[in-house]
Short mmCIF file of C-alpha atoms in Angstrom, two decimals:
data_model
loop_
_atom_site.label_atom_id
_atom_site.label_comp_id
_atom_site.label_asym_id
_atom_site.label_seq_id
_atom_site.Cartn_x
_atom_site.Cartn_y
_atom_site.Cartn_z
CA UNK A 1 19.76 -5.28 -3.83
CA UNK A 2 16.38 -3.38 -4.99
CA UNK A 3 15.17 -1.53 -2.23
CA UNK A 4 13.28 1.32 -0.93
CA UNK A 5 14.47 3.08 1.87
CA UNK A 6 13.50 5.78 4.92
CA UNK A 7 14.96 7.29 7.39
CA UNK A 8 14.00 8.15 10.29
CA UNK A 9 12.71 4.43 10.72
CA UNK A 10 11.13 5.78 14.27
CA UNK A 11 10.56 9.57 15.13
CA UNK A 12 9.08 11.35 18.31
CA UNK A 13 8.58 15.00 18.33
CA UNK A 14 6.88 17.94 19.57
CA UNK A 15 3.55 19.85 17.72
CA UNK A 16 4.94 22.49 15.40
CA UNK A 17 8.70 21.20 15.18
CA UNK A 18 9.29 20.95 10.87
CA UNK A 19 10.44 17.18 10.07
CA UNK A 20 11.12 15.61 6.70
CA UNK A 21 11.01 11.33 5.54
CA UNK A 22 13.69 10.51 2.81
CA UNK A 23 12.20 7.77 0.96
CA UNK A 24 14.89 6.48 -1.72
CA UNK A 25 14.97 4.09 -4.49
CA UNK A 26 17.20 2.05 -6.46
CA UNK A 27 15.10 0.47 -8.96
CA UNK A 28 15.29 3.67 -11.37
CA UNK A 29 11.17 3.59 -10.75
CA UNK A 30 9.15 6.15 -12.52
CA UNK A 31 6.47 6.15 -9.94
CA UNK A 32 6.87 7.00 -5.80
CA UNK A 33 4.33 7.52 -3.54
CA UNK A 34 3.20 8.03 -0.01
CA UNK A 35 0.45 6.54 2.24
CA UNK A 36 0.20 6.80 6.40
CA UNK A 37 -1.10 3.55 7.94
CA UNK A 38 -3.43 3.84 10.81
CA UNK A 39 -5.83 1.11 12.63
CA UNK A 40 -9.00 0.58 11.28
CA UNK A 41 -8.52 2.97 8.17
CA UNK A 42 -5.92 0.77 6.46
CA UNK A 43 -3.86 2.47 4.24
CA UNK A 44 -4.05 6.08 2.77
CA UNK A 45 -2.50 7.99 0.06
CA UNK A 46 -1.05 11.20 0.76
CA UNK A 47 1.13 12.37 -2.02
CA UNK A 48 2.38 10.55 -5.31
CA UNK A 49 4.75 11.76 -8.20
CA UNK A 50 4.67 9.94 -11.64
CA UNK A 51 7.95 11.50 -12.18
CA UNK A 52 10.68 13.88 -11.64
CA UNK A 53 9.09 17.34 -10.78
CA UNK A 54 5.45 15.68 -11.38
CA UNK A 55 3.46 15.42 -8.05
CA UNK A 56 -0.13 14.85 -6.98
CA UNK A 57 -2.31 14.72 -4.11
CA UNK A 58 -3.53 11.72 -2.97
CA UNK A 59 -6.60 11.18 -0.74
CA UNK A 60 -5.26 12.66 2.68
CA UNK A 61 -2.53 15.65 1.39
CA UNK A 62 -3.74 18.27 3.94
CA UNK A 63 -0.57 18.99 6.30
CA UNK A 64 2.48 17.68 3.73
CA UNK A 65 4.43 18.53 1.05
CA UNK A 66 6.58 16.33 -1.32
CA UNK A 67 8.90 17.15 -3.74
CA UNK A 68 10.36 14.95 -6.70
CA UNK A 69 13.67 16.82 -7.99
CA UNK A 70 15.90 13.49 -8.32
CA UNK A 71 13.98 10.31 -9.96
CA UNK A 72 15.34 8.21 -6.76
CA UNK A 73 14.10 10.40 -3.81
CA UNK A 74 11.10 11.66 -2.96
CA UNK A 75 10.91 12.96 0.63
CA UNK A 76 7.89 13.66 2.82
CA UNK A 77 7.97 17.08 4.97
CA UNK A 78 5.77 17.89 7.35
CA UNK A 79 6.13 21.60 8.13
CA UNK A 80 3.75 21.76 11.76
CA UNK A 81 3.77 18.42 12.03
CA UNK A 82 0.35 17.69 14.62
CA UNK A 83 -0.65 14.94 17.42
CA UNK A 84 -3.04 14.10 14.15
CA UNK A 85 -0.09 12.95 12.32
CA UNK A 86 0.82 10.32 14.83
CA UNK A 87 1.16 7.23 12.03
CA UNK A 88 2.83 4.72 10.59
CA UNK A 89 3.80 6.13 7.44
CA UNK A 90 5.33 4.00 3.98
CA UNK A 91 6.91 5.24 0.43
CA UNK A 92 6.49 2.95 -2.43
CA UNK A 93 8.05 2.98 -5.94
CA UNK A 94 6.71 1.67 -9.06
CA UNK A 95 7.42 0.96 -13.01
CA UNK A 96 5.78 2.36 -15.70
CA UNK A 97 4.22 -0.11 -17.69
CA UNK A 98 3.40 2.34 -20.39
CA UNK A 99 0.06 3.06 -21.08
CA UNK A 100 0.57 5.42 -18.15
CA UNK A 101 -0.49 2.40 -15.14
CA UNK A 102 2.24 1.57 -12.24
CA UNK A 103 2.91 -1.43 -12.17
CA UNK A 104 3.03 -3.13 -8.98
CA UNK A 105 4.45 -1.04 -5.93
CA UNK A 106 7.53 -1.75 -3.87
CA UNK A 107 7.20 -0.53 -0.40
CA UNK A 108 9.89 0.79 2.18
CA UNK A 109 10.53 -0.33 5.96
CA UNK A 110 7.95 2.20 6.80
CA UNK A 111 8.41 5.25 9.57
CA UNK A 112 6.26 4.87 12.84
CA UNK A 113 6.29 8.95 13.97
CA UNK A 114 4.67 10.10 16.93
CA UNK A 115 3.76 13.89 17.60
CA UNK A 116 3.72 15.07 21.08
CA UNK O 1 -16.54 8.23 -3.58
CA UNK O 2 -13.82 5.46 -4.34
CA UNK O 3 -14.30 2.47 -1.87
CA UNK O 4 -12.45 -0.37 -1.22
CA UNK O 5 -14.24 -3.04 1.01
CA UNK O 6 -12.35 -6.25 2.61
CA UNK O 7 -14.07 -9.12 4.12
CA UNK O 8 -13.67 -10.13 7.10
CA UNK O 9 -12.05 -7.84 8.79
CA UNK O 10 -10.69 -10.52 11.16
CA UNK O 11 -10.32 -14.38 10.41
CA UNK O 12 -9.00 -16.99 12.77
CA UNK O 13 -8.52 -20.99 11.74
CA UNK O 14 -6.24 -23.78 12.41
CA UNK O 15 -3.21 -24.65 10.75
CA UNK O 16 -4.34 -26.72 7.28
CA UNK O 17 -7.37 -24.98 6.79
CA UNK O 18 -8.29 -23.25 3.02
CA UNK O 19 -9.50 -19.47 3.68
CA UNK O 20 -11.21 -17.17 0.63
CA UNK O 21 -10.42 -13.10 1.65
CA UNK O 22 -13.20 -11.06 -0.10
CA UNK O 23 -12.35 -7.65 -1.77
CA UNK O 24 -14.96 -5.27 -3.28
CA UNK O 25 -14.98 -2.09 -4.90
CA UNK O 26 -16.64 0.58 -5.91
CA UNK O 27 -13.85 2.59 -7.79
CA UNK O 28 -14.47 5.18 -11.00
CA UNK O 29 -11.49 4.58 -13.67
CA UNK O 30 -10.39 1.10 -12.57
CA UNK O 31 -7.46 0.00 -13.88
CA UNK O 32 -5.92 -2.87 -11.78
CA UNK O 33 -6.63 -4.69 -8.53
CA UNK O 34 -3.59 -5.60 -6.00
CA UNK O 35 -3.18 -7.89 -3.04
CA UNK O 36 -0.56 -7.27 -0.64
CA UNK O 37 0.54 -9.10 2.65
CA UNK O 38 1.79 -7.51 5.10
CA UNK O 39 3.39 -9.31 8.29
CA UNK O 40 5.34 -6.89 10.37
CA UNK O 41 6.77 -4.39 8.16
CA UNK O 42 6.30 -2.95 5.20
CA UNK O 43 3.62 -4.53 2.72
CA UNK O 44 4.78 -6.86 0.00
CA UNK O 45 3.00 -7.88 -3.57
CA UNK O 46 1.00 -10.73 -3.98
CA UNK O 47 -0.93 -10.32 -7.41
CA UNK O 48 -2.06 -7.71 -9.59
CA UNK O 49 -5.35 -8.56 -11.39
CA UNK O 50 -6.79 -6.77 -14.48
CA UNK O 51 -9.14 -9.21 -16.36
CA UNK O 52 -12.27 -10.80 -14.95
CA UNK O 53 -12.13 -14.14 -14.61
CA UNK O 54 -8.42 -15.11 -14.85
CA UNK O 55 -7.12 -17.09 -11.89
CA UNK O 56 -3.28 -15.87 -10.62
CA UNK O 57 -1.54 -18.49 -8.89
CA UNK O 58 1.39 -18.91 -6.55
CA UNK O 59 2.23 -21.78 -4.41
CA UNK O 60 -0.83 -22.41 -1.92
CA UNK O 61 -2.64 -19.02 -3.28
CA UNK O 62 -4.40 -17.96 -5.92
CA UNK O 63 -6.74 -14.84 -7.02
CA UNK O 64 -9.76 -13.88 -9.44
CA UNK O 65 -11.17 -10.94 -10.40
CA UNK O 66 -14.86 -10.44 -11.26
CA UNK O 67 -15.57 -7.59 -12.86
CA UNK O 68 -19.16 -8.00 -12.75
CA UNK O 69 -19.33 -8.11 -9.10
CA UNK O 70 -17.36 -5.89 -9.04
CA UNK O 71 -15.08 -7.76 -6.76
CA UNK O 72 -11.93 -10.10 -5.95
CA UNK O 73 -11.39 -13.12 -3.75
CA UNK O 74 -7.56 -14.34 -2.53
CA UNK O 75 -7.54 -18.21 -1.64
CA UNK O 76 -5.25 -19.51 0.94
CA UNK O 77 -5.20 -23.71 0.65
CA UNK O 78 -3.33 -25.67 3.52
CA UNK O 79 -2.66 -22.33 5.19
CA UNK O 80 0.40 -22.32 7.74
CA UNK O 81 1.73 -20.62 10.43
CA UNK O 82 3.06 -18.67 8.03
CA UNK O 83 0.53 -17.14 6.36
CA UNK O 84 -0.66 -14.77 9.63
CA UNK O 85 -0.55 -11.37 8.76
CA UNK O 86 -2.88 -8.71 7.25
CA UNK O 87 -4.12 -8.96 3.46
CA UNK O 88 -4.60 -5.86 2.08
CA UNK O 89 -6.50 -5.42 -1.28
CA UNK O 90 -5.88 -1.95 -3.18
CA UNK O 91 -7.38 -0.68 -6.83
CA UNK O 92 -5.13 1.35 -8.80
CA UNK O 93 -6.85 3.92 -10.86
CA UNK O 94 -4.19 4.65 -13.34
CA UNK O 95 -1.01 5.90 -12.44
CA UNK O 96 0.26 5.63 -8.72
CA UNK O 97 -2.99 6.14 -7.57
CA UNK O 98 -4.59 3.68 -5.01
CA UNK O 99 -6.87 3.12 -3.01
CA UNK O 100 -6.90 0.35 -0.14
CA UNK O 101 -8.70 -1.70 1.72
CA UNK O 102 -8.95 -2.07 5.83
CA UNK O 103 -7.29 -5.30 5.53
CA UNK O 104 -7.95 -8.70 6.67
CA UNK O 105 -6.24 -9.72 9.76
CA UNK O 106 -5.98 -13.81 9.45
CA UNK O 107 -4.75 -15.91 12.47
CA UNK O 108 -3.59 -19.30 11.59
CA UNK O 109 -3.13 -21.27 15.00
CA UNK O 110 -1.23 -24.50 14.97
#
């Protein structure tokens, strides 16, 4: 079955205690990328990665790090992870549909993490 | 900056009723617009637009770009219980890179 998948699916912690997010995909997607969901702001971009060792900062990077060494993962770390990082967070995959444009995104389960 | 505007934020109707979700943008380098749904989990695809003026369907919705306006509407006909979740509307920019929405919260009471 296609999927995207994370784990943790839930996560408390304390301030300053490093986590990382797997993400993983079987759909051989060129394209992964990560938003945080919070009320009222929708959804956000934080990191994306067109492909393997290729990453860029989305619109709310500060506080993360990604890294894209195997085409199917690409895993979210969050080295002093904050109270401000209390979200819901997501990984998508996408195709390529060659002119350099993803085509549509597939989105995991999603990761609600709360920061003490 | 890159804005994404839905409207309403909030919608509430009975069971049967058509709704239009509004979408505009002010994006530089647009490449595509998306709709999503999302219920209780993760978002899922609805329609990707690129050209003005070409209607997507599926089933009891349909979309349309308008360039122009600079904007997108998502029709819901006969709506059902069903259809209660949050719309989102995103632009992609080229690449992996988008930018949402808030979302539209619709309600469909029986």
């Amino acid at each position: 079955e296609a999927q995207v998948t994370q784990n943790p699916r839930y996560l408390i912690t304390v301030t300053g205690k490093k986590l990382t997010v797997t993400c993983s995909q079987n759909m051989n997607h060129e394209y992964m990328s990560w938003y945080r969901q919070d009320p009222g702001l929708g959804l956000r971009q934080i990191y994306y990665s067109m492909n393997v060792e290729v990453t860029d900062k989305g619109d709310v990077p500060e506080g993360y790090k990604v890294s894209r060494k195997e085409k199917r993962n690409f895993p979210l770390i969050l080295e002093s992870p904050s109270p401000n990082q209390t979200s819901l967070y997501f990984c998508a995959s996408g195709r390529s549909t060659g002119t350099g444009q993803a085509d549509t995104q597939y989105f995991g389960p999603g990761t609600r993490l709360t920061v003490l | 900056e890159d804005k994404v505007v839905q409207s309403p934020l909030s919608l509430v109707v009975h069971e049967g009723d058509t709704v239009t979700l509004n979408c505009s943008y002010e994006v530089t380098n647009f490449r595509s617009l998306l709709w999503y749904k999302q219920e209780k989990k993760a978002p899922t695809f609805l329609f990707m637009l690129t050209s003005s003026g070409i209607e997507k369907k599926s089933g009891r919705l349909s979309s349309i770009l308008d360039k122009k306006e600079l904007s997108s509407i998502l029709n819901i006909t006969a709506t059902q219980t069903g259809d209660s979740a949050i719309y989102l509307c995103a632009l992609s920019q080229g690449a992996q890179k988008l930018v949402f929405g808030q979302g539209t919260r619709l309600t469909i009471n029986p």
